[in-house]
Coordinates of C-alpha atoms in Angstrom, one line a residue:
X710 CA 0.0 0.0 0.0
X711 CA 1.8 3.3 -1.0
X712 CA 1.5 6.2 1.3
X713 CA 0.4 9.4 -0.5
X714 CA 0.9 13.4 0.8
X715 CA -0.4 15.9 -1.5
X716 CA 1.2 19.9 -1.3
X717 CA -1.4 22.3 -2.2
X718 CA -4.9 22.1 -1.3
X719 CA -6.4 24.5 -3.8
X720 CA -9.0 23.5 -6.3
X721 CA -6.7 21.2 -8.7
X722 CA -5.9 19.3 -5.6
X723 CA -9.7 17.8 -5.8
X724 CA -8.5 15.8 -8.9
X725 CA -5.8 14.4 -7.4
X726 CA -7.6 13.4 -4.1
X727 CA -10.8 11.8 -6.3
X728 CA -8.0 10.1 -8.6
X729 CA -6.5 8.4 -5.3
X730 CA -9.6 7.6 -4.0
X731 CA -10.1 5.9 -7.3
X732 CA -7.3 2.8 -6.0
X733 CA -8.5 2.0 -2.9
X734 CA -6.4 -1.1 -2.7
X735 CA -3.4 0.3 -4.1
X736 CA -2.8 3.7 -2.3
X737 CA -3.9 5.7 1.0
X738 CA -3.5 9.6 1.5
X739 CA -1.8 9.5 4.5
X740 CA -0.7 13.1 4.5
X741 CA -1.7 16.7 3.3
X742 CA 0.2 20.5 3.1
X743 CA -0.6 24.0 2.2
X744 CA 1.4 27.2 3.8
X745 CA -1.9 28.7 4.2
X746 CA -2.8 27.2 7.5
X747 CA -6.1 25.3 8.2
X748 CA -6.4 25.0 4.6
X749 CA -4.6 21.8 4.8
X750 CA -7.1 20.5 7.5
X751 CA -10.0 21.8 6.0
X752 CA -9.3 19.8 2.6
X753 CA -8.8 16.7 4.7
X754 CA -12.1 16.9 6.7
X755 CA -14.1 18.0 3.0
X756 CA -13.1 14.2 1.5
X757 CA -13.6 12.6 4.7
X758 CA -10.0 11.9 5.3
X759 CA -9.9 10.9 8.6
X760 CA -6.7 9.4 9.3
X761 CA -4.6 12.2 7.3
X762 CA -1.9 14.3 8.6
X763 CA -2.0 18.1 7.7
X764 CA 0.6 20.1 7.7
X765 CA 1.4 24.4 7.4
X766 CA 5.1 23.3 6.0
X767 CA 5.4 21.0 2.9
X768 CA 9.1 19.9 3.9
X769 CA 7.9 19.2 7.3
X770 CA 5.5 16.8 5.4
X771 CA 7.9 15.3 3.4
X772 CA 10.5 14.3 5.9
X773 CA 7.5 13.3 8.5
X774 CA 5.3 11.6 7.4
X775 CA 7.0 8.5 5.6
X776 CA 5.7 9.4 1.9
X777 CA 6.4 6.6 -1.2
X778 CA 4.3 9.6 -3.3
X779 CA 3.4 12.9 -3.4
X780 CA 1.5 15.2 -5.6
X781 CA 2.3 18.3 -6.0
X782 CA -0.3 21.0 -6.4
X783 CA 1.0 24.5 -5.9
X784 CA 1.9 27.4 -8.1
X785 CA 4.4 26.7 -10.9
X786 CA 6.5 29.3 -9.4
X787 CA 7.4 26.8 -6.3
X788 CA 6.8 23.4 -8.0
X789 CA 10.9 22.7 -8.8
X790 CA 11.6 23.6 -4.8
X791 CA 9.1 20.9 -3.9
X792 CA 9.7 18.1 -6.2
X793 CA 13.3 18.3 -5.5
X794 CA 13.1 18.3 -1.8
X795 CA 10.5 15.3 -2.3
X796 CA 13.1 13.4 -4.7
X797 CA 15.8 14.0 -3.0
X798 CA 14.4 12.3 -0.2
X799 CA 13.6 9.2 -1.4
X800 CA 9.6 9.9 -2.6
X801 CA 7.9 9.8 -5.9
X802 CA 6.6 12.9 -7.4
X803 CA 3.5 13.6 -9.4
X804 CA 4.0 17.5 -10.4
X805 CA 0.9 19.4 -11.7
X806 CA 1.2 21.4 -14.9
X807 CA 3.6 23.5 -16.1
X808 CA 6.3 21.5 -14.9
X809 CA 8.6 24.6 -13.8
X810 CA 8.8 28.1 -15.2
X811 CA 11.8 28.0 -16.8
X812 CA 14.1 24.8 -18.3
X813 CA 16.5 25.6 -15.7
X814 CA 14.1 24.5 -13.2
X815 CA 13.1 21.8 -15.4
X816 CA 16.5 20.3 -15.6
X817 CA 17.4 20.7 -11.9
X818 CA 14.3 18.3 -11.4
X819 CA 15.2 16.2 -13.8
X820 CA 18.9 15.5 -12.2
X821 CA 17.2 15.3 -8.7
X822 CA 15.1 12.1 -9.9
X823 CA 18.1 10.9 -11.7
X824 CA 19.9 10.7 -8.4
X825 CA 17.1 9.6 -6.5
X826 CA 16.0 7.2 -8.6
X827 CA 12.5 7.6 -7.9
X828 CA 9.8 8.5 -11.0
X829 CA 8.8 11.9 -11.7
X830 CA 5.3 12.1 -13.6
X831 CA 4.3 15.6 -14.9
X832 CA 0.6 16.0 -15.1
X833 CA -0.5 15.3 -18.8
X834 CA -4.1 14.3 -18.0
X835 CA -5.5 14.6 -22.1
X836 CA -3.4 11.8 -22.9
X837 CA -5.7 9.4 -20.3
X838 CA -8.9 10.9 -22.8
X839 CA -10.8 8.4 -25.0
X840 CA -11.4 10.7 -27.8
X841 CA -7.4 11.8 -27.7
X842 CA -6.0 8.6 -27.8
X843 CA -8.2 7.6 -30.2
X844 CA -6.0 10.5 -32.8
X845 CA -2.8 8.9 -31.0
X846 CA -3.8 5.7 -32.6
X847 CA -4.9 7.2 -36.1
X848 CA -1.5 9.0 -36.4
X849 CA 0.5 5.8 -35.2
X850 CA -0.9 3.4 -37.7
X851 CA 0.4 5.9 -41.0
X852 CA -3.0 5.5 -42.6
X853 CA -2.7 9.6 -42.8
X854 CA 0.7 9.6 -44.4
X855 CA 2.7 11.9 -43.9
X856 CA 1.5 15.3 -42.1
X857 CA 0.8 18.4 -43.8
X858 CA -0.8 20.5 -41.9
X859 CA -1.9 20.5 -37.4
X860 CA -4.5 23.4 -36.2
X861 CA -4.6 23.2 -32.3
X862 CA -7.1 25.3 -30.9
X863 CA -6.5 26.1 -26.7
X864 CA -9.9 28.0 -26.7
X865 CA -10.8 29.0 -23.0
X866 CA -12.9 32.3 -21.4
X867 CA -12.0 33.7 -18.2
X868 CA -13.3 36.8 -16.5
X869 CA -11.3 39.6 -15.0
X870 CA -11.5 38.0 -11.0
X871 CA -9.5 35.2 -12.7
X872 CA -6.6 37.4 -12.2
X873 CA -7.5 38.8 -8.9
X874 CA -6.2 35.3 -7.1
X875 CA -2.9 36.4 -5.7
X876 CA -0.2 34.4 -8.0
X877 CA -2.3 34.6 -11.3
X878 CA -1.3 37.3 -14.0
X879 CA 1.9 37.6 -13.1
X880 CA 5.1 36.9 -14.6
X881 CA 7.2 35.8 -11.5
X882 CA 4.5 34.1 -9.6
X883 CA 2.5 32.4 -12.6
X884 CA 5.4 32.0 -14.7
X885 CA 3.2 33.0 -18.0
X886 CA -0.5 33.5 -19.1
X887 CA -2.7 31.4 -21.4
X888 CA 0.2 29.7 -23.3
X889 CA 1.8 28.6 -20.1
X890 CA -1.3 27.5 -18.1
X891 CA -3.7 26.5 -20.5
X892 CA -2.7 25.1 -23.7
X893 CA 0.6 23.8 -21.7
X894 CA -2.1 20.6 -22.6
X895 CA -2.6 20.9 -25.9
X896 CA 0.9 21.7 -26.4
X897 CA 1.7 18.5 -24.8
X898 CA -1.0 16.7 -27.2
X899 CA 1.0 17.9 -30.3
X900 CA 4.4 16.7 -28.8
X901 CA 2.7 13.2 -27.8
X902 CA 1.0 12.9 -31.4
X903 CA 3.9 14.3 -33.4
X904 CA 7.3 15.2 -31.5
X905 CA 9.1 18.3 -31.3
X906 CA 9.3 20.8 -34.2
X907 CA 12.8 22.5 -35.7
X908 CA 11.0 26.3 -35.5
X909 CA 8.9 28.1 -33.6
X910 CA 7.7 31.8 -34.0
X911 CA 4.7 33.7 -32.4
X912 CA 3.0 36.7 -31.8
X913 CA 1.1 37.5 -27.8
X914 CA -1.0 39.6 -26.8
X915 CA -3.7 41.2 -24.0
X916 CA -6.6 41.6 -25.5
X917 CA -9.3 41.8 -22.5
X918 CA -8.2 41.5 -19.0
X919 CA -6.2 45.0 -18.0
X920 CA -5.8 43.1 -14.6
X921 CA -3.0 41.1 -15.9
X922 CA 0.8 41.6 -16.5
X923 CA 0.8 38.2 -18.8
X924 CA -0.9 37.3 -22.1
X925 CA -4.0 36.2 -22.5
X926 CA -3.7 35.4 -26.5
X927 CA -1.4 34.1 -28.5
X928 CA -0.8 32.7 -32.0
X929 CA 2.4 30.3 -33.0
X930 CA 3.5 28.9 -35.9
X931 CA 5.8 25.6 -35.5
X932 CA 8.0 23.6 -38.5
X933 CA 7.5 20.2 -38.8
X934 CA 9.5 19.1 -41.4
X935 CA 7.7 19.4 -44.6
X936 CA 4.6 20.1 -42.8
X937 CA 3.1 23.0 -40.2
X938 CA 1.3 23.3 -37.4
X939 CA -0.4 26.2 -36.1
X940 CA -1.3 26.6 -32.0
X941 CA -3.8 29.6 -30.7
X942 CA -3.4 30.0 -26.8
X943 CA -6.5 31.8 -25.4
X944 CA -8.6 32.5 -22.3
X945 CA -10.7 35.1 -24.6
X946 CA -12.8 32.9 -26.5
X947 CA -16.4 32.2 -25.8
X948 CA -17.7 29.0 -25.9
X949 CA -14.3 27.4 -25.1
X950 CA -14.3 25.1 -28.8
X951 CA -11.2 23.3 -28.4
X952 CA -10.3 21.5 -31.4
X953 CA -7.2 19.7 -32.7
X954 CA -7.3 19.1 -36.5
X955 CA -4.8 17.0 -38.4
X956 CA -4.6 16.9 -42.1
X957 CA -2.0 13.8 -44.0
X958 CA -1.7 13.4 -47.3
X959 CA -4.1 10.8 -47.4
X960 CA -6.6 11.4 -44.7
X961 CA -7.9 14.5 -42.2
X962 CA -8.8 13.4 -38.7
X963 CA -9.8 15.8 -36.1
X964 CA -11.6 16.0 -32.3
X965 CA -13.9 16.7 -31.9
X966 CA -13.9 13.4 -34.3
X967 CA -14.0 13.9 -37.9
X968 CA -12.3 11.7 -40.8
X969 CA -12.5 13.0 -44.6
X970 CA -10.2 11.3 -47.3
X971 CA -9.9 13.1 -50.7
X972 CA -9.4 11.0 -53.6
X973 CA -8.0 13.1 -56.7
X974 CA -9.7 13.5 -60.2
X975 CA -7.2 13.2 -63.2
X976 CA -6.8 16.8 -63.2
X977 CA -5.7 17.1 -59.4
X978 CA -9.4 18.2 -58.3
X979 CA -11.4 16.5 -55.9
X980 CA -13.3 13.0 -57.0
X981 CA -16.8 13.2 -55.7
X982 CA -17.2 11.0 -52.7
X983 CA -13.2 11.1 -51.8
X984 CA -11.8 7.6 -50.5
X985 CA -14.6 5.8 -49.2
X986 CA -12.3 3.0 -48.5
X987 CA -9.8 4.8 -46.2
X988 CA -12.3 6.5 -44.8
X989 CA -13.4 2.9 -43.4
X990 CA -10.2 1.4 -42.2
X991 CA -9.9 4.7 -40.0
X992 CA -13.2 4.1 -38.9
X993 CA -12.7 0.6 -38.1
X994 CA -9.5 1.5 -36.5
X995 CA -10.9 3.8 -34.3
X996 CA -13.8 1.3 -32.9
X997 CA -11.8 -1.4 -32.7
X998 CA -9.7 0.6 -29.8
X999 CA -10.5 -0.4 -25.9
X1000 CA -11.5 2.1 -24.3
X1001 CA -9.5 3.2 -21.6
X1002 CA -10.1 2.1 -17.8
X1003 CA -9.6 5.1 -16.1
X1004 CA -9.4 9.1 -17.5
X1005 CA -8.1 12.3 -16.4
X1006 CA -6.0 12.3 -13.4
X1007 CA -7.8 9.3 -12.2
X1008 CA -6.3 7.5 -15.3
X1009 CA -2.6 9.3 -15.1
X1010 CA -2.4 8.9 -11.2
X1011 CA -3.6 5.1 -12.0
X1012 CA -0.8 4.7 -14.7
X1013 CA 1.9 6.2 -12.3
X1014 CA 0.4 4.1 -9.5
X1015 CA 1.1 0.8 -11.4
X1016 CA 4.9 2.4 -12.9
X1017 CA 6.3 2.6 -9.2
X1018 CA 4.8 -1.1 -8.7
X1019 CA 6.4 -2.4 -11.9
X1020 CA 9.4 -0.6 -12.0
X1021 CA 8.8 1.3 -15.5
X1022 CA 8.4 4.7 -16.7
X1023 CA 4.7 6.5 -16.6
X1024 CA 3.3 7.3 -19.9
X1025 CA 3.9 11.4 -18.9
X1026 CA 7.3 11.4 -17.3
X1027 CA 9.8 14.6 -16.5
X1028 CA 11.1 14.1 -19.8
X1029 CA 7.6 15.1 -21.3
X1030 CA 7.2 18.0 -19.1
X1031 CA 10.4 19.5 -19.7
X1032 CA 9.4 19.2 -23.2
X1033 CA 6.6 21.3 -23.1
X1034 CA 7.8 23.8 -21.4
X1035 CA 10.9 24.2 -23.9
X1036 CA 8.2 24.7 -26.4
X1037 CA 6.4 27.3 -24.4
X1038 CA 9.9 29.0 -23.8
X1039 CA 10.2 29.6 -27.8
X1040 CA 6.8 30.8 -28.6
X1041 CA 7.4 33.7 -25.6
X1042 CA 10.9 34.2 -27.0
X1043 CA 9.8 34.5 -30.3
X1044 CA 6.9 36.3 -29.0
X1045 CA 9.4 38.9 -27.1
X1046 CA 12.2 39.1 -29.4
X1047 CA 9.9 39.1 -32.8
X1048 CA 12.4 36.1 -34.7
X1049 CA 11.9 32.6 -35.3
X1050 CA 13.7 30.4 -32.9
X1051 CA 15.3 27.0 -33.5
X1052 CA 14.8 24.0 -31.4
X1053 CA 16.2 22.3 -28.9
X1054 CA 17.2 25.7 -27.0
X1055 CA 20.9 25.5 -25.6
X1056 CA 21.6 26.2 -21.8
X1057 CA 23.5 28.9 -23.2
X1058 CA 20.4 30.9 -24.4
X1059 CA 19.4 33.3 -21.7
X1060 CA 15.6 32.3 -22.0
X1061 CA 17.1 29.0 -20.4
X1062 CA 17.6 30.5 -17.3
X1063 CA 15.3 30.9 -14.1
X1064 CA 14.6 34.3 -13.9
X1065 CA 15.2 35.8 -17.6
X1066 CA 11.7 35.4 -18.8
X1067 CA 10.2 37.5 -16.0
X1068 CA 13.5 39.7 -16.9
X1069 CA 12.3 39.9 -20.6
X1070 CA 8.6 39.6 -20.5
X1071 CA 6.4 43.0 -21.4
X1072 CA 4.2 44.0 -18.9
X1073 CA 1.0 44.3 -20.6
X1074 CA -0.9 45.7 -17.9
X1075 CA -0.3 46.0 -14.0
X1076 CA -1.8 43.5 -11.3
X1077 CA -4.7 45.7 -9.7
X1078 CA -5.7 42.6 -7.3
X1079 CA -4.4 40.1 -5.2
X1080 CA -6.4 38.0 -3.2
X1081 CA -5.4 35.2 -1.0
X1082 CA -8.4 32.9 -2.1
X1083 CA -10.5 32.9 -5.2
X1084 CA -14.2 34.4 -5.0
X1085 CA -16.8 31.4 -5.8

């Protein structure tokens, strides 16, 4: 039975409570930490956690409480501290999205598990979808050929209190706006279902909430070989139509699902009724796929559960996170710097580095709020 703490009690930390709860016979929260105090407590007694711990001092936790796993759910601003101090003392870590704010942060994580040699998951949740994995498996059988094209769509709304909450819309505290906090999923989608690009440039911008020092739009551009693929970052869009759309030479597929196959005339135009055929074997691709047992966190905390018991990597490891945050670090500094940046970045480059992206960053508009808790 593995003994689970979780730092940070805010509203992510349901997720990772309920997906917990989910393995019964498998784990047992044992443990819980926030810095503000009661909050801890409070958490504990609202999912009927009798026989946890709570703790006002993460470390305290960590060295006290005899922990094989911990989640940590804090700002991104803290999370490399944390998961160090966790590794470096022998426990598992589960880290929620973004990873760290910078790659600095990210490697310095990275060489803690190393020597710990304990597992380091990075919250990827999308991957543990049904309707997600279901384009991992179209794009991993080659019935699209090879890409052309990738839309990605992070389409979310928030109001202005969003950025009221006292480490939101902030460079130093947040670590970024939309591109870092929202589509840091989507992002992660297109490196699961296609790798890293060779090029990335991008254009930000602020176009609705004067409450915030950080983005709330932006538009990037990444090289994929022959092919392109296009990512909008937003918390301005109504409706929140999130939508990934990949186009082959053979086939399109999208979520939500679509499948067309063009078929070509003798002059290069369109047949009428485009390949009927491929259209088929996609299809029966697609229902032929199990569905998966558990999603969300539930499924990602279930798939790191049984990587500790079997000694293997989780699907979403440190590796992954890192990743995506690399990606979000050349869409700002091609956002910042107006250029086109080349991938992988080189420790050498001073976005790299804790600190120079808050040195670099435009301050859109000033903070005019900073509350300790969130309004409901």
């Amino acid at each position: 039975m593995l003994r689970i703490g979780i730092i940070g009690t805010g509203g992510i930390a349901d997720a990772h409570i309920s997906g917990y709860l989910a393995f019964p016979d498998q784990c047992e929260i044992v443990a819980l930490a926030d810095v503000m105090p009661g909050k801890a407590a409070a958490k504990a007694e609202a999912f009927g956690l009798a026989g946890a711990q709570a703790f006002d001092d993460p470390l305290a936790m960590i060295a006290e409480a005899g922990l094989d796993l911990v989640s940590v759910a804090t700002p991104p601003s803290t999370h490399a501290a944390l998961a160090i101090g966790a590794l470096d003392a022998g426990v598992n870590v589960l880290v929620e999205k973004p990873m760290a704010p910078s790659l600095e942060e990210c490697d310095a994580m990275l060489a803690a598990q190393e020597r710990s040699g304990k597992l380091l998951s990075v919250v990827a949740q999308n991957r543990f979808r049904d309707d997600l994995a279901t384009l991992k498996a179209v794009v991993d059988s080659g019935l699209l050929g090879s890409i052309s094209h990738v839309r990605v769509d992070s389409a979310w709304w928030r109001g202005l209190p969003y950025y009221d909450l006292w480490w939101r819309g902030t460079w130093e505290k947040e670590g970024g706006g939309c591109t870092l906090n929202h589509a840091i999923h989507h992002i992660d989608l297109l490196l699961w279902l296609l790798g890293s690009p060779t090029e990335i440039t991008a254009m930000l911008a602020n176009a609705q909430h004067d409450n915030a020092e950080v983005e709330d739009l932006s538009v990037a551009v990444f090289r994929y070989e022959r092919g392109l693929a296009q990512l909008t970052s937003s918390v301005v869009h109504h409706g929140e139509e999130q939508e990934i759309v990949i186009q082959g030479a053979n086939a399109r597929v999208s979520q939500p699902w679509k499948v067309v196959a063009e078929r070509s005339r003798a002059d290069g135009f369109p047949a009428e009724g485009g390949d009927a055929d491929l259209v088929a074997r996609i299809e029966a691709l697609v229902a032929e796929r199990a569905p998966l047992s558990h999603l969300g966190h539930e499924g990602q905390i279930g798939d790191l559960l049984a990587a500790i018991r079997d000694g293997r990597a989780p699907v979403a490891g440190g590796r992954d996170g890192r990743d995506a945050v690399e990606v979000v670090t050349a869409i700002y500094k091609a956002g910042f710097e107006r250029e086109i940046v080349a991938l992988p970045l080189a420790a050498s480059d001073p976005y790299y580095r804790a600190g120079q992206l808050v040195a670099h960053a435009p301050h859109f508009f000033e903070k005019t709020a900073s509350l300790a808790e969130a309004a409901s």
